[in-house]
CSV table of C-alpha atoms in Angstrom, one decimal:
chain,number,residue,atom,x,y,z
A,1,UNK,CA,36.0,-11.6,67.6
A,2,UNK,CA,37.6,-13.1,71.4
A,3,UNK,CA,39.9,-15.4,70.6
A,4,UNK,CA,38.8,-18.8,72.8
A,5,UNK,CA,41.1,-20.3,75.0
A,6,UNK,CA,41.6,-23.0,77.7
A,7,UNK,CA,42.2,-21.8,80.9
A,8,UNK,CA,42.7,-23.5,83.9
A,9,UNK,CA,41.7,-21.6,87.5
A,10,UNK,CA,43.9,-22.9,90.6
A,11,UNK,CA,41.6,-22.9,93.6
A,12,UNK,CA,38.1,-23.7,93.9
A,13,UNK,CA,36.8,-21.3,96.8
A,14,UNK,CA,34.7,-18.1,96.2
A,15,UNK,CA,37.2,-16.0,94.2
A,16,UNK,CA,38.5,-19.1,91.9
A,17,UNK,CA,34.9,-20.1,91.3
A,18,UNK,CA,33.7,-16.7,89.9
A,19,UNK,CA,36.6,-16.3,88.0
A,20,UNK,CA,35.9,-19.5,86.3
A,21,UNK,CA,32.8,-18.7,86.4
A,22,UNK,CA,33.3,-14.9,84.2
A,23,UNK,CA,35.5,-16.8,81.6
A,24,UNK,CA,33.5,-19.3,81.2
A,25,UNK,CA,30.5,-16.9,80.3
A,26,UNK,CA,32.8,-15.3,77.9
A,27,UNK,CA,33.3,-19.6,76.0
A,28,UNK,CA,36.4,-19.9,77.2
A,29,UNK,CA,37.1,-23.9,78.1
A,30,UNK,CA,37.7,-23.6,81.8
A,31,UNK,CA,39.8,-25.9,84.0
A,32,UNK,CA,38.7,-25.7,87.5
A,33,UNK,CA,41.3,-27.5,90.0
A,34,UNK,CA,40.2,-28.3,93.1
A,35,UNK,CA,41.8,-30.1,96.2
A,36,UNK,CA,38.6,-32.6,97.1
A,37,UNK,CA,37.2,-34.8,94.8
A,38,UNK,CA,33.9,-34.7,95.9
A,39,UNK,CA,34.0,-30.9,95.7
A,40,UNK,CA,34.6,-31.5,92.1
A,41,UNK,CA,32.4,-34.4,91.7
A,42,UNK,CA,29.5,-32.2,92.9
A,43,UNK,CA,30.5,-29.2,90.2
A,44,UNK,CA,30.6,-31.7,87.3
A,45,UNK,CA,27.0,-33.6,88.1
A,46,UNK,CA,25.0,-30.8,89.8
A,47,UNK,CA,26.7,-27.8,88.2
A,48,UNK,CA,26.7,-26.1,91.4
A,49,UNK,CA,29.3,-24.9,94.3
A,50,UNK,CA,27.1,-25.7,96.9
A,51,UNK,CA,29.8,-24.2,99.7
A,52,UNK,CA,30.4,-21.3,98.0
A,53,UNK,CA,27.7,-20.1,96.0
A,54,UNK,CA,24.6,-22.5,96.7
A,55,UNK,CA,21.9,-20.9,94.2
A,56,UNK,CA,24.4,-19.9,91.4
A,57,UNK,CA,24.3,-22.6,88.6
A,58,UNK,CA,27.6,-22.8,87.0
A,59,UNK,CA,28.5,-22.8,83.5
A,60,UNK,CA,28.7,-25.8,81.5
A,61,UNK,CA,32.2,-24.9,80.0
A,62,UNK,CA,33.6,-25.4,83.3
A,63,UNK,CA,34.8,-28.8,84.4
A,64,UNK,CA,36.1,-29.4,87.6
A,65,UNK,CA,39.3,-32.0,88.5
A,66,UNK,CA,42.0,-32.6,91.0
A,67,UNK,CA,44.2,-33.5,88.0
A,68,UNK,CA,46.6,-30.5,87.8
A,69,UNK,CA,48.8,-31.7,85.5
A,70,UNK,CA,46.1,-32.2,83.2
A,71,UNK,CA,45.0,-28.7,84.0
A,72,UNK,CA,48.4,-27.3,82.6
A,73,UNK,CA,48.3,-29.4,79.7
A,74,UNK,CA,45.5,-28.2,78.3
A,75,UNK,CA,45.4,-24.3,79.6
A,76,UNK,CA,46.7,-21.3,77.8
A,77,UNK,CA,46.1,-19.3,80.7
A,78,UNK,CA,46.6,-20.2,84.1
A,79,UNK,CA,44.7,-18.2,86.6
A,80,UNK,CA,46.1,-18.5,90.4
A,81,UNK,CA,43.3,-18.7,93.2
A,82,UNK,CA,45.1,-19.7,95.9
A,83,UNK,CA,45.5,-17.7,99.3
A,84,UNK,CA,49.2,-15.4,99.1
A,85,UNK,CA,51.7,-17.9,101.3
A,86,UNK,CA,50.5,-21.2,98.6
A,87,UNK,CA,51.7,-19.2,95.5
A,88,UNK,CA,55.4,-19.4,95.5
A,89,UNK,CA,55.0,-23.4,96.8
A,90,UNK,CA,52.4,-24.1,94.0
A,91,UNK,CA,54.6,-22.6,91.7
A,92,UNK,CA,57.9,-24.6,92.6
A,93,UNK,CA,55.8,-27.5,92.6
A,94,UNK,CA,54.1,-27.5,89.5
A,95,UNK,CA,56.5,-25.6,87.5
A,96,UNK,CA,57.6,-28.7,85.7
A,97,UNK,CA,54.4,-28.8,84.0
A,98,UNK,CA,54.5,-25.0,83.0
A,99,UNK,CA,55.6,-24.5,79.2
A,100,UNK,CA,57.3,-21.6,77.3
A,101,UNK,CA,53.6,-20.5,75.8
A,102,UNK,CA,51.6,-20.6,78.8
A,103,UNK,CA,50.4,-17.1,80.9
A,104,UNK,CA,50.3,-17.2,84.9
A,105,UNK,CA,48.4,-15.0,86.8
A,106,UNK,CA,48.0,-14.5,90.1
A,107,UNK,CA,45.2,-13.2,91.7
A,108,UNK,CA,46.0,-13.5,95.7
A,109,UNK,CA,46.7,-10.5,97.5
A,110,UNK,CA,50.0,-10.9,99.8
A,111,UNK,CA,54.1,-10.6,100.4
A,112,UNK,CA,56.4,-12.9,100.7
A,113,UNK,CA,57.0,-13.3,104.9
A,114,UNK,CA,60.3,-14.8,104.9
A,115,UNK,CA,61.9,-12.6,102.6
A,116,UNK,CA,59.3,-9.2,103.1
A,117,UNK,CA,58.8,-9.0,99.1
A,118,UNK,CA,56.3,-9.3,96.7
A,119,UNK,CA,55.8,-12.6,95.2
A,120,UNK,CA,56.9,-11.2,91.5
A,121,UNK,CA,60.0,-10.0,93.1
A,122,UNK,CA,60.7,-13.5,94.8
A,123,UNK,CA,59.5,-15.6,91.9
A,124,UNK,CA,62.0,-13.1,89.9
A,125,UNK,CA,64.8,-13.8,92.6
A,126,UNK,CA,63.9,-17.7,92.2
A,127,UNK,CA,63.8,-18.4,89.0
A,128,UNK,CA,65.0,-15.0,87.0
A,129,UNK,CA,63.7,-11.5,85.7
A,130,UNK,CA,63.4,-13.1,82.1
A,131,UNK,CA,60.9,-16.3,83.6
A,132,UNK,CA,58.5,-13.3,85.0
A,133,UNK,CA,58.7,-11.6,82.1
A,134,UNK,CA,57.8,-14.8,80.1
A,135,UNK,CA,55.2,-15.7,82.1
A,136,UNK,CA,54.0,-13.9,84.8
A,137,UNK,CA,50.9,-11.1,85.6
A,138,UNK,CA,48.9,-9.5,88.6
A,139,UNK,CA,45.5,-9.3,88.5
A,140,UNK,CA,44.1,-6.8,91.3
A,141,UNK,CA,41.5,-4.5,91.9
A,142,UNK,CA,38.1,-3.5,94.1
A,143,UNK,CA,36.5,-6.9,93.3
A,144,UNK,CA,34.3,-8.5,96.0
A,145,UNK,CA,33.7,-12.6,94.3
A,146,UNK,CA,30.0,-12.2,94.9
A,147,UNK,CA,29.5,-9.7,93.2
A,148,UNK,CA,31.6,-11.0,90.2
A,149,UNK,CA,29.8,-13.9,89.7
A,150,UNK,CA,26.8,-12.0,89.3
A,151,UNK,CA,27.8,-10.3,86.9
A,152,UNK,CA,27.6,-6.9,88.6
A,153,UNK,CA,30.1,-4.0,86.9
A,154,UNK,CA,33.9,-4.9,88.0
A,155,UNK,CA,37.4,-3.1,87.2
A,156,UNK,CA,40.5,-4.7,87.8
A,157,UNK,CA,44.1,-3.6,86.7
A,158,UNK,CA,46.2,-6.4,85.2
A,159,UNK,CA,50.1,-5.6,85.3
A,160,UNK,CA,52.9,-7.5,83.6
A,161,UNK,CA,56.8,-6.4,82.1
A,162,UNK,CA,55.4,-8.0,79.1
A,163,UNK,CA,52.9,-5.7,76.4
A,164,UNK,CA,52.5,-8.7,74.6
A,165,UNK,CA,51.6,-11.3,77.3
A,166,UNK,CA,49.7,-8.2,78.5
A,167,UNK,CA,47.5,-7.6,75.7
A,168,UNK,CA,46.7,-11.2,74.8
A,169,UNK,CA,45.2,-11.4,78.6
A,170,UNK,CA,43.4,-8.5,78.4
A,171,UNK,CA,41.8,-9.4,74.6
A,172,UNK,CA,41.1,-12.8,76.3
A,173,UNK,CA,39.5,-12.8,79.6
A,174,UNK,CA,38.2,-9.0,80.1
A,175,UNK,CA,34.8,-8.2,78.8
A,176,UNK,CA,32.2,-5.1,79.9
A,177,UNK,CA,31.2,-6.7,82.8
A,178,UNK,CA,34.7,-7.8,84.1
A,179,UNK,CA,37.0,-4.9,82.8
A,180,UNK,CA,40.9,-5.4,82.7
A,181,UNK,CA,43.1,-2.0,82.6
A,182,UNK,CA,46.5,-2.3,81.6
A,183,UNK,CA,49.5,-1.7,84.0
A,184,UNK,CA,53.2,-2.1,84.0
A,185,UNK,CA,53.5,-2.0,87.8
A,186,UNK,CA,53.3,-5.8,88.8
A,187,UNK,CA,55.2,-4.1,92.8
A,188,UNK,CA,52.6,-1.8,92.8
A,189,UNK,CA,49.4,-3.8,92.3
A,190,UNK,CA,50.5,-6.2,94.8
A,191,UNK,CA,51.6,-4.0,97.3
A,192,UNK,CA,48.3,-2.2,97.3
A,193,UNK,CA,46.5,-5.5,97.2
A,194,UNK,CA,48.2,-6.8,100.4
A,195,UNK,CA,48.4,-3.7,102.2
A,196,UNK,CA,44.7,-1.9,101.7
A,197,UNK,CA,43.9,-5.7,103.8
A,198,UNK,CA,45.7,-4.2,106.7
A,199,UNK,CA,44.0,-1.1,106.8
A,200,UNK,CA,40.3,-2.6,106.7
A,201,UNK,CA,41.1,-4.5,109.8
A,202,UNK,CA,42.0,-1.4,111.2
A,203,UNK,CA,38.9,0.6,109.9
A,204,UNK,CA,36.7,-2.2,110.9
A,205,UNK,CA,38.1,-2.3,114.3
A,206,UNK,CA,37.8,1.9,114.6
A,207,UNK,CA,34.2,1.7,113.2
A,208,UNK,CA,33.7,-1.1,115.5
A,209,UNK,CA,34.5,0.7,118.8
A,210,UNK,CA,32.6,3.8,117.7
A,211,UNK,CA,35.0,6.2,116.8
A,212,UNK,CA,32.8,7.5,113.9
A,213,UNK,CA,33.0,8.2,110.5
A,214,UNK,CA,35.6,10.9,110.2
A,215,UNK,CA,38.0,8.8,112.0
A,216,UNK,CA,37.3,6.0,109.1
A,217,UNK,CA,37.6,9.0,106.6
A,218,UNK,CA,41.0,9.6,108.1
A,219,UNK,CA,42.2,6.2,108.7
A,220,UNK,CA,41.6,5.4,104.5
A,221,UNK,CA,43.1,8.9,103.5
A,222,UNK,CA,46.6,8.8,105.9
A,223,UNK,CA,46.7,4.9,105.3
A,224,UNK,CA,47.0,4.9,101.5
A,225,UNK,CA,49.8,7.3,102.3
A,226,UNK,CA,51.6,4.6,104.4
A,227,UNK,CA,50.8,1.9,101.6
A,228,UNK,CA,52.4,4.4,98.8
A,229,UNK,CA,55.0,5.1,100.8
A,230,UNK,CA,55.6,0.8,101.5
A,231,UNK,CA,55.4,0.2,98.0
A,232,UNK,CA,57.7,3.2,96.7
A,233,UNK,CA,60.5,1.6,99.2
A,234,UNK,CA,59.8,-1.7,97.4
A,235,UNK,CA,60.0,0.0,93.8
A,236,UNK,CA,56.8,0.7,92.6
A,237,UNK,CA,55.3,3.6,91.3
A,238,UNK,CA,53.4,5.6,93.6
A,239,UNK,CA,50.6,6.5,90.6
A,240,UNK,CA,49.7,3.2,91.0
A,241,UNK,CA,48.2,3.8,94.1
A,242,UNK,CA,45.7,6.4,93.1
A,243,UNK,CA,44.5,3.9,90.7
A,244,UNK,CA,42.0,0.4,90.9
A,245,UNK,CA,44.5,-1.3,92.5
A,246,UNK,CA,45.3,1.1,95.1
A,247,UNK,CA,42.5,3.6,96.5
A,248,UNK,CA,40.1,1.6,94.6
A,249,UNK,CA,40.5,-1.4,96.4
A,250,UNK,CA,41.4,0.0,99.6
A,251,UNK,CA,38.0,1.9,99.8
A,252,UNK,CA,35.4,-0.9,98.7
A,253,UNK,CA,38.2,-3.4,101.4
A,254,UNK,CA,37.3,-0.6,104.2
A,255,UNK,CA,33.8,0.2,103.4
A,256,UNK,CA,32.1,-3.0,102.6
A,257,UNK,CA,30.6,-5.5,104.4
A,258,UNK,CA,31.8,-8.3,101.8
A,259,UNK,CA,35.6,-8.0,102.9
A,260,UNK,CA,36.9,-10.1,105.4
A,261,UNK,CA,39.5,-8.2,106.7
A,262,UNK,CA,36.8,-5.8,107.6
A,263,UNK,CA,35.0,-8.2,109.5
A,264,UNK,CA,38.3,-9.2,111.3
A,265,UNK,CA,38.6,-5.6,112.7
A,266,UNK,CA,34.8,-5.6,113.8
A,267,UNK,CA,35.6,-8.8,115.9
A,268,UNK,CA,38.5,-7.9,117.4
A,269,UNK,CA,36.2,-4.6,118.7
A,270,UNK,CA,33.7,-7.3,120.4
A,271,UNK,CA,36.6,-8.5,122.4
A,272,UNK,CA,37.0,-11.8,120.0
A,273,UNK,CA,39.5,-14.1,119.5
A,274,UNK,CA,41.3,-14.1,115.7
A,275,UNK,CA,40.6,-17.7,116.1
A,276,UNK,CA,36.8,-17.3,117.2
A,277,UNK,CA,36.7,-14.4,114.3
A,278,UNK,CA,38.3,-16.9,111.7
A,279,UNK,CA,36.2,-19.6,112.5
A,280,UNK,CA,33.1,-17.8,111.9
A,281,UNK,CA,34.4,-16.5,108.5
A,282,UNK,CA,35.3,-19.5,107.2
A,283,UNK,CA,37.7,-18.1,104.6
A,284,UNK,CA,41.5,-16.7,104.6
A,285,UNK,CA,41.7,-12.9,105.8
A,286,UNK,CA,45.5,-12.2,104.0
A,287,UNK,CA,45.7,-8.9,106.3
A,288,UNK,CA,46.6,-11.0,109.3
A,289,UNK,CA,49.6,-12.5,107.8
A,290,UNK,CA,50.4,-9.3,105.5
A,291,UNK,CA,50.7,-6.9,108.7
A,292,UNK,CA,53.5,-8.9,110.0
A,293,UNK,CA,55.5,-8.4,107.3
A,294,UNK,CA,54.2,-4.6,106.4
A,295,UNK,CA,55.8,-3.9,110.0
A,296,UNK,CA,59.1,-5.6,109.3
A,297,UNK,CA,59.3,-4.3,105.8
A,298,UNK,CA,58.6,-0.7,107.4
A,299,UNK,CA,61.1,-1.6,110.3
A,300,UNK,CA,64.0,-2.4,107.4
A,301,UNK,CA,63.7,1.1,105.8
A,302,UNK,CA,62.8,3.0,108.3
A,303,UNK,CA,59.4,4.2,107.4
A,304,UNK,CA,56.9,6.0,109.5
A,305,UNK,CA,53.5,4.2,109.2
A,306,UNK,CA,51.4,3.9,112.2
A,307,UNK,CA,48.6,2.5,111.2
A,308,UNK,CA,50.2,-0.6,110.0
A,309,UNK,CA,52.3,-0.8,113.0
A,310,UNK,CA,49.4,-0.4,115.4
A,311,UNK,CA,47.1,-3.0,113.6
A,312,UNK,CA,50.3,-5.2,113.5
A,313,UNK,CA,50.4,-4.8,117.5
A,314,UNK,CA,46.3,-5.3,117.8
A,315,UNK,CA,46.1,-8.4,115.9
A,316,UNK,CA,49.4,-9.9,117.8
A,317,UNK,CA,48.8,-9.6,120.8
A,318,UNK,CA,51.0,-6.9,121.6
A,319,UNK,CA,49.1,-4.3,122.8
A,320,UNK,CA,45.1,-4.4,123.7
A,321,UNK,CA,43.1,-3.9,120.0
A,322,UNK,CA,41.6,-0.6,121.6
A,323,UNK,CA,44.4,1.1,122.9
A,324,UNK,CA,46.3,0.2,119.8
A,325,UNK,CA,43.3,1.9,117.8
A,326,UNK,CA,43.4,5.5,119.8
A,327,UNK,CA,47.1,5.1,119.8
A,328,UNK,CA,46.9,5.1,116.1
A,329,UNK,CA,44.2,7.9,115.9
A,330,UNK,CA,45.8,10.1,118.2
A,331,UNK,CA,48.9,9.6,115.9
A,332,UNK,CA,47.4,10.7,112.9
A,333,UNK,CA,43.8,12.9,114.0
């Protein structure tokens, strides 16, 4: 029988609400924190998200508060929602709250700008190998929200140092529809989960212009090399790549619709402003802030990865998208 827990889901957008939403469904207690009172106000009385997910009627085990520390007092688990550059903040902030039982997993897919790491390796630098290894797990994988929430078929991997804090997640909060595979390789899984963003930007904008499907084919193919070869420089393992958390979720990132990043690269083909793009996606694309620092991080050990650099140099303004695009194509075609 699932043990039932409390757990508590930082961030009420599309990707906290269906994860409240799947561990609720499984009778979890779940603590949904929000930023906007009204937001939560609406949850609580209608049992909807009407921003989000306007015809999805949420679970009744979910409640919704701006109360954070009452969030952590009550949670086992503590799911992190919040876009890639709020995590180490949140964490610093609320940290006080956080005690010697508790699980923290983050689910955002990013580095660490100022210091071109992953966030385990930074919270690890902060506040010591032994507090990540207490506490801390990545959850990544091919997982579009939408398509969580309805309960479609979704495989994640779910890394930690820890077997036991490990285990007890994976016995908790995976089920058939929402599987969890077990991985070691907390570098790896966010790694791949920041970088495969990059790379749909640049497949977006390729597909965008026109430059057909073998191009996209090669762009996916040579650019999980580049994201193996960023990720073996940062200490993971480069098996991880070939798994959910690597191809997987670079191929549904560069091929669907859903992903945002994706769209990104299909404005910037229409001659759009990232602003004009953002506004009319509404949501955080973490590829334009994660190619910055894939470029850096490839600049300070002195890899080779063009398509990272080019997409880097589309989205900043330092070369025009399209040239950067063949540049890059004519690179690696």
């Amino acid at each position: 029988m699932r043990p039932q827990k409390k757990i508590a889901v930082v961030g009420g957008g599309s990707w906290g609400t269906a994860l409240a939403q799947s561990q609720a469904r499984l009778g979890h207690q779940v603590f949904l924190w929000l930023r906007s009172q009204d937001a939560c106000e609406q949850i609580n009385e209608t049992r909807y998200n009407s921003k989000y997910y306007p015809e999805i009627q949420l679970d009744s085990k979910i409640f919704a508060t701006t109360d954070i520390q009452a969030c952590y007092e009550q949670a086992q688990i503590i799911l992190l929602a919040l876009p890639s550059s709020e995590i180490v903040p949140w964490i610093e902030e609320t940290k006080i709250y956080l005690r010697d039982h508790q699980a923290l997993v983050c689910t955002s897919k990013g580095l660490d700008l100022l210091h071109l790491q992953t966030l385990s390796q930074k919270l690890a630098q902060i506040y010591g190998s032994k507090w990540t290894h207490r506490h801390y797990a990545v959850l990544s994988g091919p997982s579009f929200a939408v398509e969580l929430i309805q309960q479609l078929p979704t495989a994640v991997d779910l890394a930690s140092s820890n077997t036991e804090l490990r285990n007890m997640l994976i016995d908790s909060c995976s089920d058939t529809h929402f599987k969890w595979f077990p991985s070691k390789d907390m570098i790896g899984l966010e790694v791949g989960g920041a970088l495969k963003n990059i790379l749909a930007i640049a497949v977006g904008a390729s597909d965008g212009y026109g430059f057909g499907e073998n191009a996209r084919a090669a762009l996916i193919t040579k650019g999980l090399k580049e994201i193996s070869k960023v990720g073996v420089a940062l200490g993971a393992e480069p098996e991880t790549f070939f798994g959910l958390s690597g191809m997987g979720d670079l191929l549904l990132t560069c091929t669907g619709d859903q992903s945002r990043n994706r769209q990104v690269g299909l404005g910037l083909s229409t001659g759009k402003s990232l602003k004009d793009i953002l506004t009319q996606i509404q949501q955080t694309a973490e590829g334009i802030r994660s190619c910055k620092i894939a470029a850096d991080i490839s600049e300070r050990h002195q890899l080779e990865t063009p398509i990272l650099t080019e997409t880097y140099h589309a989205l900043y303004g330092i070369k025009d998208p399209k040239k950067a695009i063949i540049d890059l194509l004519h690179t690696i075609v």
